PDB file of C-alpha atoms in Angstrom:
ATOM      1  CA  UNK A 123      -1.277 -14.019 -14.492  1.00 61.00           C
ATOM      2  CA  UNK A 124       2.233 -14.831 -13.676  1.00 79.00           C
ATOM      3  CA  UNK A 125       3.337 -13.653 -10.252  1.00 83.00           C
ATOM      4  CA  UNK A 126       6.011 -14.500  -7.814  1.00 88.00           C
ATOM      5  CA  UNK A 127       7.902 -13.611  -4.920  1.00 91.00           C
ATOM      6  CA  UNK A 128      11.273 -12.042  -5.513  1.00 91.00           C
ATOM      7  CA  UNK A 129      13.212 -11.080  -2.401  1.00 92.00           C
ATOM      8  CA  UNK A 130      13.007  -9.178   0.568  1.00 91.00           C
ATOM      9  CA  UNK A 131      14.809  -6.068   2.017  1.00 92.00           C
ATOM     10  CA  UNK A 132      15.702  -6.049   5.663  1.00 87.00           C
ATOM     11  CA  UNK A 133      17.733  -3.115   5.796  1.00 87.00           C
ATOM     12  CA  UNK A 134      18.696   0.035   3.785  1.00 87.00           C
ATOM     13  CA  UNK A 135      22.003  -1.309   2.668  1.00 90.00           C
ATOM     14  CA  UNK A 136      20.490  -4.149   0.900  1.00 92.00           C
ATOM     15  CA  UNK A 137      18.326  -1.897  -1.517  1.00 93.00           C
ATOM     16  CA  UNK A 138      19.162  -2.645  -5.161  1.00 92.00           C
ATOM     17  CA  UNK A 139      17.517  -1.888  -8.462  1.00 91.00           C
ATOM     18  CA  UNK A 140      15.769  -5.029  -9.392  1.00 93.00           C
ATOM     19  CA  UNK A 141      15.010  -4.058 -12.959  1.00 93.00           C
ATOM     20  CA  UNK A 142      11.140  -3.106 -12.849  1.00 95.00           C
ATOM     21  CA  UNK A 143       9.131  -0.083 -11.774  1.00 95.00           C
ATOM     22  CA  UNK A 144       8.019  -0.594  -8.133  1.00 96.00           C
ATOM     23  CA  UNK A 145       4.741   0.151  -6.424  1.00 96.00           C
ATOM     24  CA  UNK A 146       4.507   0.470  -2.716  1.00 95.00           C
ATOM     25  CA  UNK A 147       1.912  -1.038  -0.335  1.00 95.00           C
ATOM     26  CA  UNK A 148       1.638   0.987   2.818  1.00 92.00           C
ATOM     27  CA  UNK A 149      -0.508   1.009   5.843  1.00 90.00           C
ATOM     28  CA  UNK A 150      -1.165   0.246   9.486  1.00 87.00           C
ATOM     29  CA  UNK A 151      -0.562  -3.449  10.759  1.00 80.00           C
ATOM     30  CA  UNK A 152      -3.716  -5.610  10.047  1.00 84.00           C
ATOM     31  CA  UNK A 153      -5.074  -3.236   7.554  1.00 91.00           C
ATOM     32  CA  UNK A 154      -5.017  -6.116   4.876  1.00 89.00           C
ATOM     33  CA  UNK A 155      -1.955  -5.489   2.801  1.00 89.00           C
ATOM     34  CA  UNK A 156      -1.010  -9.033   2.335  1.00 87.00           C
ATOM     35  CA  UNK A 157      -4.468 -10.073   1.752  1.00 90.00           C
ATOM     36  CA  UNK A 158      -4.959  -7.308  -0.926  1.00 93.00           C
ATOM     37  CA  UNK A 159      -1.750  -8.473  -2.584  1.00 92.00           C
ATOM     38  CA  UNK A 160      -2.690 -11.990  -2.754  1.00 90.00           C
ATOM     39  CA  UNK A 161      -6.190 -10.965  -4.249  1.00 92.00           C
ATOM     40  CA  UNK A 162      -4.712  -8.586  -6.911  1.00 92.00           C
ATOM     41  CA  UNK A 163      -1.985 -11.309  -7.716  1.00 89.00           C
ATOM     42  CA  UNK A 164      -4.544 -14.066  -7.602  1.00 86.00           C
ATOM     43  CA  UNK A 165      -2.321 -16.177  -5.630  1.00 79.00           C
ATOM     44  CA  UNK A 166      -4.026 -17.139  -2.443  1.00 75.00           C
ATOM     45  CA  UNK A 167      -0.872 -17.292  -0.080  1.00 72.00           C
ATOM     46  CA  UNK A 168       2.094 -15.808  -1.780  1.00 78.00           C
ATOM     47  CA  UNK A 169       2.104 -12.860   0.404  1.00 72.00           C
ATOM     48  CA  UNK A 170       1.953 -14.216   4.076  1.00 65.00           C
ATOM     49  CA  UNK A 171      -0.909 -13.380   6.270  1.00 55.00           C
ATOM     50  CA  UNK A 172      -1.207 -13.282   9.833  1.00 46.00           C
ATOM     51  CA  UNK A 173      -4.032 -12.718  12.625  1.00 45.00           C
ATOM     52  CA  UNK A 174      -0.936 -11.122  14.468  1.00 44.00           C
ATOM     53  CA  UNK A 175      -0.280  -7.566  13.412  1.00 46.00           C
ATOM     54  CA  UNK A 176       3.226  -6.401  12.792  1.00 46.00           C
ATOM     55  CA  UNK A 177       4.518  -9.598  11.380  1.00 47.00           C
ATOM     56  CA  UNK A 178       5.603  -7.974   8.222  1.00 52.00           C
ATOM     57  CA  UNK A 179       9.023  -6.907   9.504  1.00 69.00           C
ATOM     58  CA  UNK A 180      10.986  -6.330   6.083  1.00 83.00           C
ATOM     59  CA  UNK A 181      10.010  -5.048   2.504  1.00 91.00           C
ATOM     60  CA  UNK A 182       8.847  -8.172   0.773  1.00 92.00           C
ATOM     61  CA  UNK A 183       8.907  -7.672  -3.206  1.00 93.00           C
ATOM     62  CA  UNK A 184       6.551  -9.455  -5.595  1.00 94.00           C
ATOM     63  CA  UNK A 185       6.877  -9.718  -9.298  1.00 93.00           C
ATOM     64  CA  UNK A 186       3.390  -9.101 -11.110  1.00 91.00           C
ATOM     65  CA  UNK A 187       2.823  -9.992 -14.802  1.00 88.00           C
ATOM     66  CA  UNK A 188       6.566 -10.089 -15.239  1.00 89.00           C
ATOM     67  CA  UNK A 189       6.590  -6.458 -15.514  1.00 92.00           C
ATOM     68  CA  UNK A 190       5.810  -4.585 -11.950  1.00 95.00           C
ATOM     69  CA  UNK A 191       7.082  -5.013  -8.630  1.00 95.00           C
ATOM     70  CA  UNK A 192       4.613  -4.642  -5.804  1.00 95.00           C
ATOM     71  CA  UNK A 193       6.440  -3.884  -2.330  1.00 94.00           C
ATOM     72  CA  UNK A 194       4.606  -5.048   0.833  1.00 92.00           C
ATOM     73  CA  UNK A 195       6.049  -2.638   3.445  1.00 90.00           C
ATOM     74  CA  UNK A 196       5.854  -2.976   7.279  1.00 83.00           C
ATOM     75  CA  UNK A 197       2.753  -2.075   8.855  1.00 78.00           C
ATOM     76  CA  UNK A 198       3.312   0.998  10.962  1.00 65.00           C
ATOM     77  CA  UNK A 199       1.523   1.870  14.403  1.00 46.00           C
ATOM     78  CA  UNK A 200       1.513  -1.644  16.245  1.00 40.00           C
ATOM     79  CA  UNK A 201       2.709  -0.890  19.599  1.00 39.00           C
ATOM     80  CA  UNK A 202       3.743  -4.833  20.165  1.00 43.00           C
ATOM     81  CA  UNK A 203       6.290  -4.847  17.629  1.00 45.00           C
ATOM     82  CA  UNK A 204       9.588  -5.248  19.443  1.00 43.00           C
ATOM     83  CA  UNK A 205      11.472  -1.863  19.529  1.00 47.00           C
ATOM     84  CA  UNK A 206      14.778  -3.573  18.438  1.00 43.00           C
ATOM     85  CA  UNK A 207      12.950  -4.809  15.135  1.00 45.00           C
ATOM     86  CA  UNK A 208      11.092  -1.515  14.647  1.00 50.00           C
ATOM     87  CA  UNK A 209      13.664   1.150  15.185  1.00 59.00           C
ATOM     88  CA  UNK A 210      15.426   0.474  11.883  1.00 57.00           C
ATOM     89  CA  UNK A 211      12.202   0.669   9.772  1.00 67.00           C
ATOM     90  CA  UNK A 212      12.625   4.479   9.589  1.00 75.00           C
ATOM     91  CA  UNK A 213      15.995   4.707   7.949  1.00 82.00           C
ATOM     92  CA  UNK A 214      14.934   1.704   5.581  1.00 85.00           C
ATOM     93  CA  UNK A 215      11.572   3.428   4.674  1.00 84.00           C
ATOM     94  CA  UNK A 216      13.296   6.865   4.275  1.00 87.00           C
ATOM     95  CA  UNK A 217      15.898   5.121   1.801  1.00 90.00           C
ATOM     96  CA  UNK A 218      13.278   3.039   0.027  1.00 92.00           C
ATOM     97  CA  UNK A 219      11.067   6.099  -0.740  1.00 92.00           C
ATOM     98  CA  UNK A 220      14.115   7.859  -2.275  1.00 91.00           C
ATOM     99  CA  UNK A 221      14.277   5.071  -4.953  1.00 90.00           C
ATOM    100  CA  UNK A 222      13.848   6.310  -8.507  1.00 92.00           C
ATOM    101  CA  UNK A 223      12.280   3.127  -9.432  1.00 94.00           C
ATOM    102  CA  UNK A 224       9.480   3.546  -7.150  1.00 95.00           C
ATOM    103  CA  UNK A 225       6.335   4.798  -9.294  1.00 95.00           C
ATOM    104  CA  UNK A 226       3.619   4.798  -7.047  1.00 95.00           C
ATOM    105  CA  UNK A 227       1.930   4.169  -3.640  1.00 95.00           C
ATOM    106  CA  UNK A 228      -1.096   2.474  -2.339  1.00 96.00           C
ATOM    107  CA  UNK A 229      -1.974   3.708   1.002  1.00 95.00           C
ATOM    108  CA  UNK A 230      -4.248   1.343   2.474  1.00 96.00           C
ATOM    109  CA  UNK A 231      -6.826   2.369   5.165  1.00 96.00           C
ATOM    110  CA  UNK A 232      -9.437   0.150   7.060  1.00 96.00           C
ATOM    111  CA  UNK A 233     -12.942   1.754   5.903  1.00 97.00           C
ATOM    112  CA  UNK A 234     -13.720   1.718   9.739  1.00 95.00           C
ATOM    113  CA  UNK A 235     -11.096   4.013  10.711  1.00 94.00           C
ATOM    114  CA  UNK A 236     -10.151   7.619   9.871  1.00 92.00           C
ATOM    115  CA  UNK A 237      -6.835   8.892   8.548  1.00 91.00           C
ATOM    116  CA  UNK A 238      -4.515   9.747  11.037  1.00 86.00           C
ATOM    117  CA  UNK A 239      -2.232  12.945  11.061  1.00 87.00           C
ATOM    118  CA  UNK A 240       1.024  10.818  10.466  1.00 83.00           C
ATOM    119  CA  UNK A 241      -0.678   9.503   7.537  1.00 88.00           C
ATOM    120  CA  UNK A 242      -1.384  12.763   6.258  1.00 92.00           C
ATOM    121  CA  UNK A 243       2.091  13.610   6.772  1.00 90.00           C
ATOM    122  CA  UNK A 244       3.462  10.536   5.112  1.00 88.00           C
ATOM    123  CA  UNK A 245       1.394  11.245   2.049  1.00 91.00           C
ATOM    124  CA  UNK A 246       2.532  14.945   1.917  1.00 92.00           C
ATOM    125  CA  UNK A 247       6.143  14.171   2.313  1.00 90.00           C
ATOM    126  CA  UNK A 248       5.713  11.774  -0.964  1.00 91.00           C
ATOM    127  CA  UNK A 249       7.775  12.856  -3.974  1.00 90.00           C
ATOM    128  CA  UNK A 250       5.870  14.529  -6.731  1.00 90.00           C
ATOM    129  CA  UNK A 251       6.699  11.834  -9.221  1.00 91.00           C
ATOM    130  CA  UNK A 252       5.221   9.024  -6.773  1.00 93.00           C
ATOM    131  CA  UNK A 253       1.552   8.719  -7.494  1.00 93.00           C
ATOM    132  CA  UNK A 254      -0.555   8.143  -4.377  1.00 95.00           C
ATOM    133  CA  UNK A 255      -3.825   6.020  -4.348  1.00 96.00           C
ATOM    134  CA  UNK A 256      -5.831   5.812  -1.198  1.00 97.00           C
ATOM    135  CA  UNK A 257      -7.584   2.524  -0.729  1.00 97.00           C
ATOM    136  CA  UNK A 258     -10.468   1.798   1.638  1.00 97.00           C
ATOM    137  CA  UNK A 259     -10.121  -1.921   2.723  1.00 97.00           C
ATOM    138  CA  UNK A 260     -12.830  -4.336   4.199  1.00 96.00           C
ATOM    139  CA  UNK A 261     -15.383  -2.454   2.741  1.00 97.00           C
ATOM    140  CA  UNK A 262     -17.693  -5.058   3.364  1.00 96.00           C
ATOM    141  CA  UNK A 263     -17.489  -4.369   7.177  1.00 96.00           C
ATOM    142  CA  UNK A 264     -19.758  -1.236   6.527  1.00 97.00           C
ATOM    143  CA  UNK A 265     -23.222  -1.087   4.623  1.00 97.00           C
ATOM    144  CA  UNK A 266     -23.693   0.866   1.576  1.00 96.00           C
ATOM    145  CA  UNK A 267     -24.619   4.200   3.085  1.00 97.00           C
ATOM    146  CA  UNK A 268     -22.015   4.054   5.581  1.00 97.00           C
ATOM    147  CA  UNK A 269     -19.335   3.254   3.203  1.00 97.00           C
ATOM    148  CA  UNK A 270     -20.463   6.138   0.930  1.00 97.00           C
ATOM    149  CA  UNK A 271     -20.307   8.799   4.098  1.00 97.00           C
ATOM    150  CA  UNK A 272     -16.795   7.175   5.021  1.00 97.00           C
ATOM    151  CA  UNK A 273     -15.624   7.936   1.486  1.00 97.00           C
ATOM    152  CA  UNK A 274     -17.142  11.559   1.571  1.00 97.00           C
ATOM    153  CA  UNK A 275     -15.468  12.009   5.001  1.00 97.00           C
ATOM    154  CA  UNK A 276     -12.306  10.781   3.948  1.00 96.00           C
ATOM    155  CA  UNK A 277     -12.679  13.128   0.637  1.00 96.00           C
ATOM    156  CA  UNK A 278     -13.091  15.915   3.073  1.00 96.00           C
ATOM    157  CA  UNK A 279      -9.954  15.368   5.242  1.00 95.00           C
ATOM    158  CA  UNK A 280      -7.849  15.163   2.078  1.00 96.00           C
ATOM    159  CA  UNK A 281      -9.294  18.310   0.816  1.00 96.00           C
ATOM    160  CA  UNK A 282      -8.614  19.963   4.113  1.00 95.00           C
ATOM    161  CA  UNK A 283      -5.096  18.950   3.549  1.00 94.00           C
ATOM    162  CA  UNK A 284      -4.746  20.258   0.264  1.00 94.00           C
ATOM    163  CA  UNK A 285      -4.727  16.467  -1.064  1.00 95.00           C
ATOM    164  CA  UNK A 286      -7.918  16.528  -3.029  1.00 93.00           C
ATOM    165  CA  UNK A 287      -6.091  15.276  -6.028  1.00 92.00           C
ATOM    166  CA  UNK A 288      -5.557  11.930  -4.605  1.00 95.00           C
ATOM    167  CA  UNK A 289      -8.059   9.432  -5.869  1.00 95.00           C
ATOM    168  CA  UNK A 290      -9.804   6.822  -3.511  1.00 96.00           C
ATOM    169  CA  UNK A 291     -11.253   3.399  -4.158  1.00 97.00           C
ATOM    170  CA  UNK A 292     -13.049   1.023  -1.864  1.00 97.00           C
ATOM    171  CA  UNK A 293     -12.007  -2.478  -1.771  1.00 96.00           C
ATOM    172  CA  UNK A 294     -13.044  -5.939  -0.311  1.00 96.00           C
ATOM    173  CA  UNK A 295     -10.952  -8.949  -0.705  1.00 94.00           C
ATOM    174  CA  UNK A 296     -13.959 -10.974   0.538  1.00 92.00           C
ATOM    175  CA  UNK A 297     -16.080  -9.794  -2.366  1.00 93.00           C
ATOM    176  CA  UNK A 298     -13.414  -9.017  -4.778  1.00 92.00           C
ATOM    177  CA  UNK A 299     -14.669  -5.352  -4.920  1.00 92.00           C
ATOM    178  CA  UNK A 300     -12.545  -2.954  -7.451  1.00 94.00           C
ATOM    179  CA  UNK A 301      -9.555  -5.335  -7.870  1.00 95.00           C
ATOM    180  CA  UNK A 302      -9.488  -4.938 -11.644  1.00 95.00           C
ATOM    181  CA  UNK A 303      -9.760  -1.085 -11.011  1.00 95.00           C
ATOM    182  CA  UNK A 304      -6.757  -1.374  -8.654  1.00 96.00           C
ATOM    183  CA  UNK A 305      -4.865  -3.453 -11.180  1.00 95.00           C
ATOM    184  CA  UNK A 306      -5.431  -0.666 -13.809  1.00 94.00           C
ATOM    185  CA  UNK A 307      -4.325   1.797 -11.552  1.00 94.00           C
ATOM    186  CA  UNK A 308      -0.947  -0.147 -11.011  1.00 94.00           C
ATOM    187  CA  UNK A 309      -0.414  -0.399 -14.461  1.00 93.00           C
ATOM    188  CA  UNK A 310      -1.008   3.256 -15.387  1.00 93.00           C
ATOM    189  CA  UNK A 311       1.421   4.390 -12.030  1.00 93.00           C
ATOM    190  CA  UNK A 312       4.151   1.868 -13.392  1.00 92.00           C
ATOM    191  CA  UNK A 313       4.301   3.479 -16.719  1.00 88.00           C
ATOM    192  CA  UNK A 314       3.620   7.117 -16.270  1.00 70.00           C
ATOM    193  CA  UNK A 315       2.605   9.534 -13.583  1.00 50.00           C
ATOM    194  CA  UNK A 316      -0.889  11.140 -13.970  1.00 46.00           C
ATOM    195  CA  UNK A 317      -3.344  13.068 -11.913  1.00 44.00           C
ATOM    196  CA  UNK A 318      -6.005  10.526 -12.163  1.00 47.00           C
ATOM    197  CA  UNK A 319      -4.680   6.986 -12.382  1.00 44.00           C
ATOM    198  CA  UNK A 320      -8.345   5.556 -13.108  1.00 46.00           C
TER     199      UNK A 320
END
């Protein structure tokens, strides 16, 4: 599987068409975006991970299988990120999510946490042609019964928000849970929109 780092976008003026369909990875800081990217790409340190939340401060682009770009976006909600750095994220994010190259979005959520209102707002604001997939990360931190309860609870929240069409997968980088299913979803997103990427 050929995977490599391509470039980074620091502001909206740098955005440009790189010639491939794109899938965005979004979520709170320390949710495990970079770790999941490395696991999916089968490259240990391609996407830089850190024990300090908020270290991803640009949009980093990775080419997977010479056909799909995976975008590692800055984590949101981390209060210690300097305001001078974080204040430009909003125009950068707004511009990025208007790109015609963007085909899908993986919304990562720590399996031990609940969806926040601003996450629901973000999902609701996505263009109709951007396919969302919710990933409950770090699923190894919960036992089977608690994980099943969390999945159902998350489904209930989505249903209450009229977002019941969004599929949910659990994932553990440590146990390599559902990595193949996520890869399949990425391939579906990149080629066409469907209500059920799995």
